[in-house]
Amino acid sequence: MKHLVAPSILSADFGNLQRDIEMINNSEADWFHVDIMDGVFVPNISFGFPVMETLTQHAKKPLDVHLMIVHPEHYIERFAEAGAAIITVHYEACTHLHRIIQSIHNAGCKACVALNPHTSVSLLKDILVDLDMVLIMSVNPGFGGQKFIPNTLNKVRALKGIASSNNPNLLIEVDGGVGIHNIQELVTAGADVFVAGNAIFAASSPSEMISSLKNADTEVLKSI
Ligand code: DX5
Ligand code: ZN
């Protein structure tokens, strides 16, 4: 499967949100990545349901909703109703992770678990078979524009190894500090989905940057 690109709306221009949504609609991007922050689980507050409504109204691609909140179990149905296709909860925020994964599936969404940089992928062994995707945070969550943590590559390789025996269809998503400088190495390590905020929205042409990220592997092959 060719890797997927999910631009992070957190880095969009909120004064021109509809314009940025249309740019993504008309680009080679696969999903919209939607970062929800509560100021408790992470030291930042992003946006909530009013922005979700604008996204649902205009976005023509699946909404990949990343909940950086405590007690995500209180909001699963609401985000599903608001149009989420994929709901990600943090391992570190869930005491009853298995129950929350069931409730995401019951709400009709794909289920994903995110791991902070310090959380080992081995902790997911007994839940992996129930998941559609694992999101490996490659920065400490809370802010766009941070530097990629290199140990992420080891985590992607290790997770790919565990998943090959008990959930070969599992998608591995990487979020934070992803750009043209490291995407090829991450694809080789086994990652499938790439979130990018700053790399896309700070580029002179965001839609060309999306194409470069989407075709990064083939461009490398062409140059060999
Ligand atoms: C960080 C968020 C990311 C963020 C990525 O807490 O989960 O999705 O928007 O932004 P960049 O690509 O700028 O690191
Ligand atoms: Zn995110």
Short mmCIF file of C-alpha atoms and ligand atoms in Angstrom, two decimals:
data_model
loop_
_atom_site.label_atom_id
_atom_site.label_comp_id
_atom_site.label_asym_id
_atom_site.label_seq_id
_atom_site.Cartn_x
_atom_site.Cartn_y
_atom_site.Cartn_z
CA MET A 1 0.00 0.00 0.00
CA LYS A 2 1.21 3.48 -0.82
CA HIS A 3 1.64 5.62 2.28
CA LEU A 4 -1.00 8.19 3.22
CA VAL A 5 -0.58 11.90 3.97
CA ALA A 6 -2.75 13.63 6.57
CA PRO A 7 -2.24 17.42 6.78
CA SER A 8 -2.75 18.73 10.31
CA ILE A 9 -5.42 21.43 10.50
CA LEU A 10 -3.72 22.77 13.65
CA SER A 11 -1.26 24.59 11.37
CA ALA A 12 -3.96 25.97 9.03
CA ASP A 13 -4.92 29.66 8.87
CA PHE A 14 -8.11 29.74 10.98
CA GLY A 15 -9.06 33.09 9.45
CA ASN A 16 -9.18 31.30 6.09
CA LEU A 17 -10.15 27.84 7.21
CA GLN A 18 -12.48 27.10 4.30
CA ARG A 19 -9.74 28.09 1.83
CA ASP A 20 -7.24 25.74 3.52
CA ILE A 21 -9.81 22.92 3.60
CA GLU A 22 -10.41 23.37 -0.16
CA MET A 23 -6.65 23.33 -0.75
CA ILE A 24 -6.51 19.92 0.97
CA ASN A 25 -9.61 18.71 -0.92
CA ASN A 26 -7.92 19.55 -4.21
CA SER A 27 -4.50 18.13 -3.23
CA GLU A 28 -3.01 14.64 -3.16
CA ALA A 29 -3.67 14.45 0.61
CA ASP A 30 -5.56 11.39 1.85
CA TRP A 31 -7.06 12.50 5.18
CA PHE A 32 -7.55 15.59 7.34
CA HIS A 33 -5.74 15.27 10.71
CA VAL A 34 -7.71 17.02 13.45
CA ASP A 35 -5.90 17.72 16.75
CA ILE A 36 -8.19 18.17 19.76
CA MET A 37 -6.37 19.46 22.88
CA ASP A 38 -7.95 20.10 26.27
CA GLY A 39 -5.30 22.02 28.22
CA VAL A 40 -5.13 19.14 30.74
CA PHE A 41 -3.71 16.11 28.94
CA VAL A 42 -1.44 18.48 27.00
CA PRO A 43 -0.31 22.02 27.90
CA ASN A 44 -2.29 23.61 25.08
CA ILE A 45 -5.90 24.15 23.96
CA SER A 46 -6.71 23.84 20.26
CA PHE A 47 -10.34 23.80 19.13
CA GLY A 48 -13.54 21.81 19.54
CA PHE A 49 -16.92 21.11 17.96
CA PRO A 50 -17.54 24.40 16.10
CA VAL A 51 -14.36 23.83 14.07
CA MET A 52 -15.26 20.14 13.64
CA GLU A 53 -18.58 21.28 12.15
CA THR A 54 -16.81 23.51 9.62
CA LEU A 55 -14.54 20.61 8.70
CA THR A 56 -17.46 18.20 8.29
CA GLN A 57 -19.28 20.71 6.13
CA HIS A 58 -16.42 21.32 3.69
CA ALA A 59 -13.94 18.44 3.89
CA LYS A 60 -14.25 15.79 1.17
CA LYS A 61 -11.75 13.35 2.72
CA PRO A 62 -11.87 11.31 5.96
CA LEU A 63 -11.42 13.16 9.26
CA ASP A 64 -8.66 11.58 11.38
CA VAL A 65 -9.45 12.90 14.87
CA HIS A 66 -6.59 12.81 17.41
CA LEU A 67 -7.95 13.29 20.94
CA MET A 68 -5.29 14.73 23.27
CA ILE A 69 -7.77 14.90 26.13
CA VAL A 70 -8.40 13.23 29.48
CA HIS A 71 -11.51 11.03 29.71
CA PRO A 72 -11.89 10.60 25.94
CA GLU A 73 -14.64 8.05 26.70
CA HIS A 74 -16.99 10.98 27.40
CA TYR A 75 -16.67 12.31 23.85
CA ILE A 76 -16.48 9.29 21.50
CA GLU A 77 -20.11 9.42 20.35
CA ARG A 78 -20.05 13.16 19.96
CA PHE A 79 -16.98 13.07 17.70
CA ALA A 80 -18.47 10.19 15.71
CA GLU A 81 -21.68 12.20 15.23
CA ALA A 82 -19.60 15.23 14.27
CA GLY A 83 -18.14 13.26 11.34
CA ALA A 84 -14.94 11.54 12.56
CA ALA A 85 -13.91 8.56 10.43
CA ILE A 86 -11.00 7.57 12.67
CA ILE A 87 -10.80 8.32 16.39
CA THR A 88 -7.46 8.20 18.20
CA VAL A 89 -7.21 8.07 21.98
CA HIS A 90 -3.99 8.21 23.99
CA TYR A 91 -2.79 5.09 25.79
CA GLU A 92 -1.73 7.37 28.67
CA ALA A 93 -5.26 8.80 29.05
CA CYS A 94 -7.22 5.52 29.14
CA THR A 95 -7.62 3.27 32.17
CA HIS A 96 -10.08 1.01 30.33
CA LEU A 97 -8.57 1.10 26.89
CA HIS A 98 -10.28 -2.06 25.60
CA ARG A 99 -13.73 -0.68 26.50
CA ILE A 100 -12.99 2.63 24.76
CA ILE A 101 -11.82 0.85 21.60
CA GLN A 102 -15.10 -1.11 21.58
CA SER A 103 -17.09 2.10 21.94
CA ILE A 104 -15.20 3.70 19.00
CA HIS A 105 -16.09 0.70 16.82
CA ASN A 106 -19.69 0.70 18.06
CA ALA A 107 -19.91 4.35 17.03
CA GLY A 108 -18.96 3.30 13.48
CA CYS A 109 -15.39 4.65 13.44
CA LYS A 110 -11.93 3.16 12.97
CA ALA A 111 -10.03 2.91 16.26
CA CYS A 112 -6.48 4.09 16.87
CA VAL A 113 -4.28 4.36 19.97
CA ALA A 114 -1.58 7.02 20.27
CA LEU A 115 1.64 6.57 22.22
CA ASN A 116 3.66 9.42 23.72
CA PRO A 117 7.41 9.33 23.05
CA HIS A 118 8.16 7.61 26.39
CA THR A 119 5.52 4.86 26.02
CA SER A 120 6.80 1.53 24.69
CA VAL A 121 5.04 -0.11 21.73
CA SER A 122 5.29 -3.44 23.61
CA LEU A 123 2.49 -2.25 25.94
CA LEU A 124 0.02 -2.62 23.05
CA LYS A 125 0.64 -6.32 22.46
CA ASP A 126 -2.66 -7.50 24.01
CA ILE A 127 -4.85 -4.86 22.36
CA LEU A 128 -3.22 -4.75 18.92
CA VAL A 129 -5.61 -7.26 17.37
CA ASP A 130 -8.52 -4.88 18.17
CA LEU A 131 -6.96 -1.81 16.58
CA ASP A 132 -7.10 -0.37 13.07
CA MET A 133 -4.12 1.91 13.60
CA VAL A 134 -1.45 2.98 16.11
CA LEU A 135 -0.25 6.58 16.16
CA ILE A 136 3.37 6.97 17.28
CA MET A 137 4.00 10.50 18.56
CA SER A 138 7.34 11.68 17.22
CA VAL A 139 7.24 14.86 19.36
CA ASN A 140 5.72 15.50 22.77
CA PRO A 141 2.08 16.25 21.99
CA GLY A 142 0.68 19.75 22.35
CA PHE A 143 2.25 21.90 19.66
CA GLY A 144 2.98 21.93 15.95
CA GLY A 145 6.38 22.81 14.55
CA GLN A 146 8.56 20.75 16.94
CA LYS A 147 11.66 18.71 16.15
CA PHE A 148 11.30 15.02 15.26
CA ILE A 149 12.51 12.58 17.97
CA PRO A 150 14.83 10.06 16.20
CA ASN A 151 13.95 7.08 18.50
CA THR A 152 10.58 7.07 16.68
CA LEU A 153 12.25 5.02 13.92
CA ASN A 154 13.06 2.23 16.41
CA LYS A 155 9.47 2.30 17.68
CA VAL A 156 8.04 2.03 14.16
CA ARG A 157 10.31 -0.96 13.38
CA ALA A 158 9.45 -2.67 16.68
CA LEU A 159 5.70 -2.16 16.21
CA LYS A 160 5.86 -3.42 12.63
CA GLY A 161 7.52 -6.57 13.97
CA ILE A 162 4.84 -7.19 16.64
CA ALA A 163 1.99 -6.42 14.22
CA SER A 164 3.30 -8.75 11.50
CA SER A 165 2.25 -11.76 13.57
CA ASN A 166 -1.02 -10.65 15.22
CA ASN A 167 -2.43 -7.79 13.08
CA PRO A 168 -0.75 -7.52 9.66
CA ASN A 169 -3.34 -4.98 8.43
CA LEU A 170 -2.58 -2.52 11.23
CA LEU A 171 -1.71 0.97 10.00
CA ILE A 172 1.17 2.80 11.67
CA GLU A 173 0.82 6.59 11.77
CA VAL A 174 3.62 9.01 12.70
CA ASP A 175 2.79 12.47 14.04
CA GLY A 176 5.15 15.36 14.74
CA GLY A 177 8.15 16.88 12.98
CA VAL A 178 7.51 14.89 9.78
CA GLY A 179 8.79 16.44 6.56
CA ILE A 180 10.57 15.78 3.32
CA HIS A 181 13.83 15.24 5.26
CA ASN A 182 12.64 12.13 7.15
CA ILE A 183 9.58 10.66 5.39
CA GLN A 184 11.54 8.23 3.22
CA GLU A 185 13.32 6.73 6.24
CA LEU A 186 9.98 6.36 8.04
CA VAL A 187 8.38 4.62 5.04
CA THR A 188 11.32 2.19 4.98
CA ALA A 189 10.90 1.58 8.73
CA GLY A 190 7.29 0.54 8.13
CA ALA A 191 5.11 3.62 8.72
CA ASP A 192 1.95 3.96 6.61
CA VAL A 193 0.36 7.32 7.49
CA PHE A 194 2.11 10.68 7.91
CA VAL A 195 0.72 13.68 9.72
CA ALA A 196 2.34 16.95 8.72
CA GLY A 197 1.44 20.44 9.90
CA ASN A 198 4.31 22.86 9.78
CA ALA A 199 6.03 21.14 6.82
CA ILE A 200 2.90 21.71 4.70
CA PHE A 201 1.49 25.03 5.88
CA ALA A 202 4.85 26.84 6.16
CA ALA A 203 5.79 25.76 2.61
CA SER A 204 5.55 28.33 -0.19
CA SER A 205 3.13 25.96 -1.94
CA PRO A 206 1.31 23.73 0.59
CA SER A 207 -0.31 21.62 -2.12
CA GLU A 208 3.04 20.99 -3.85
CA MET A 209 4.52 20.00 -0.50
CA ILE A 210 1.66 17.52 -0.02
CA SER A 211 2.52 16.02 -3.45
CA SER A 212 6.21 15.83 -2.52
CA LEU A 213 5.38 14.03 0.73
CA LYS A 214 2.97 11.70 -1.06
CA ASN A 215 5.49 10.82 -3.76
CA ALA A 216 8.65 10.95 -1.62
CA ASP A 217 9.45 7.24 -2.08
CA THR A 218 9.01 7.24 -5.85
CA GLU A 219 11.09 10.42 -6.21
CA VAL A 220 13.96 8.76 -4.34
CA LEU A 221 13.67 5.69 -6.57
CA LYS A 222 13.72 7.86 -9.70
CA SER A 223 17.00 9.47 -8.60
CA ILE A 224 18.79 6.12 -8.09
C1 DX5 B 1 1.06 17.69 18.03
C2 DX5 B 1 -0.03 17.29 17.08
C3 DX5 B 1 0.41 17.19 15.67
C4 DX5 B 1 0.91 18.46 15.07
C5 DX5 B 1 1.97 18.09 14.07
O1 DX5 B 1 0.64 17.56 19.33
O2 DX5 B 1 -0.56 16.01 17.44
O3 DX5 B 1 -0.61 16.62 14.85
O4 DX5 B 1 -0.08 19.23 14.46
O5 DX5 B 1 2.54 19.24 13.61
P1 DX5 B 1 3.97 19.31 12.92
O6 DX5 B 1 3.90 18.50 11.67
O7 DX5 B 1 4.14 20.77 12.69
O8 DX5 B 1 4.99 18.75 13.90
ZN ZN B 2 -1.95 14.93 15.97
#
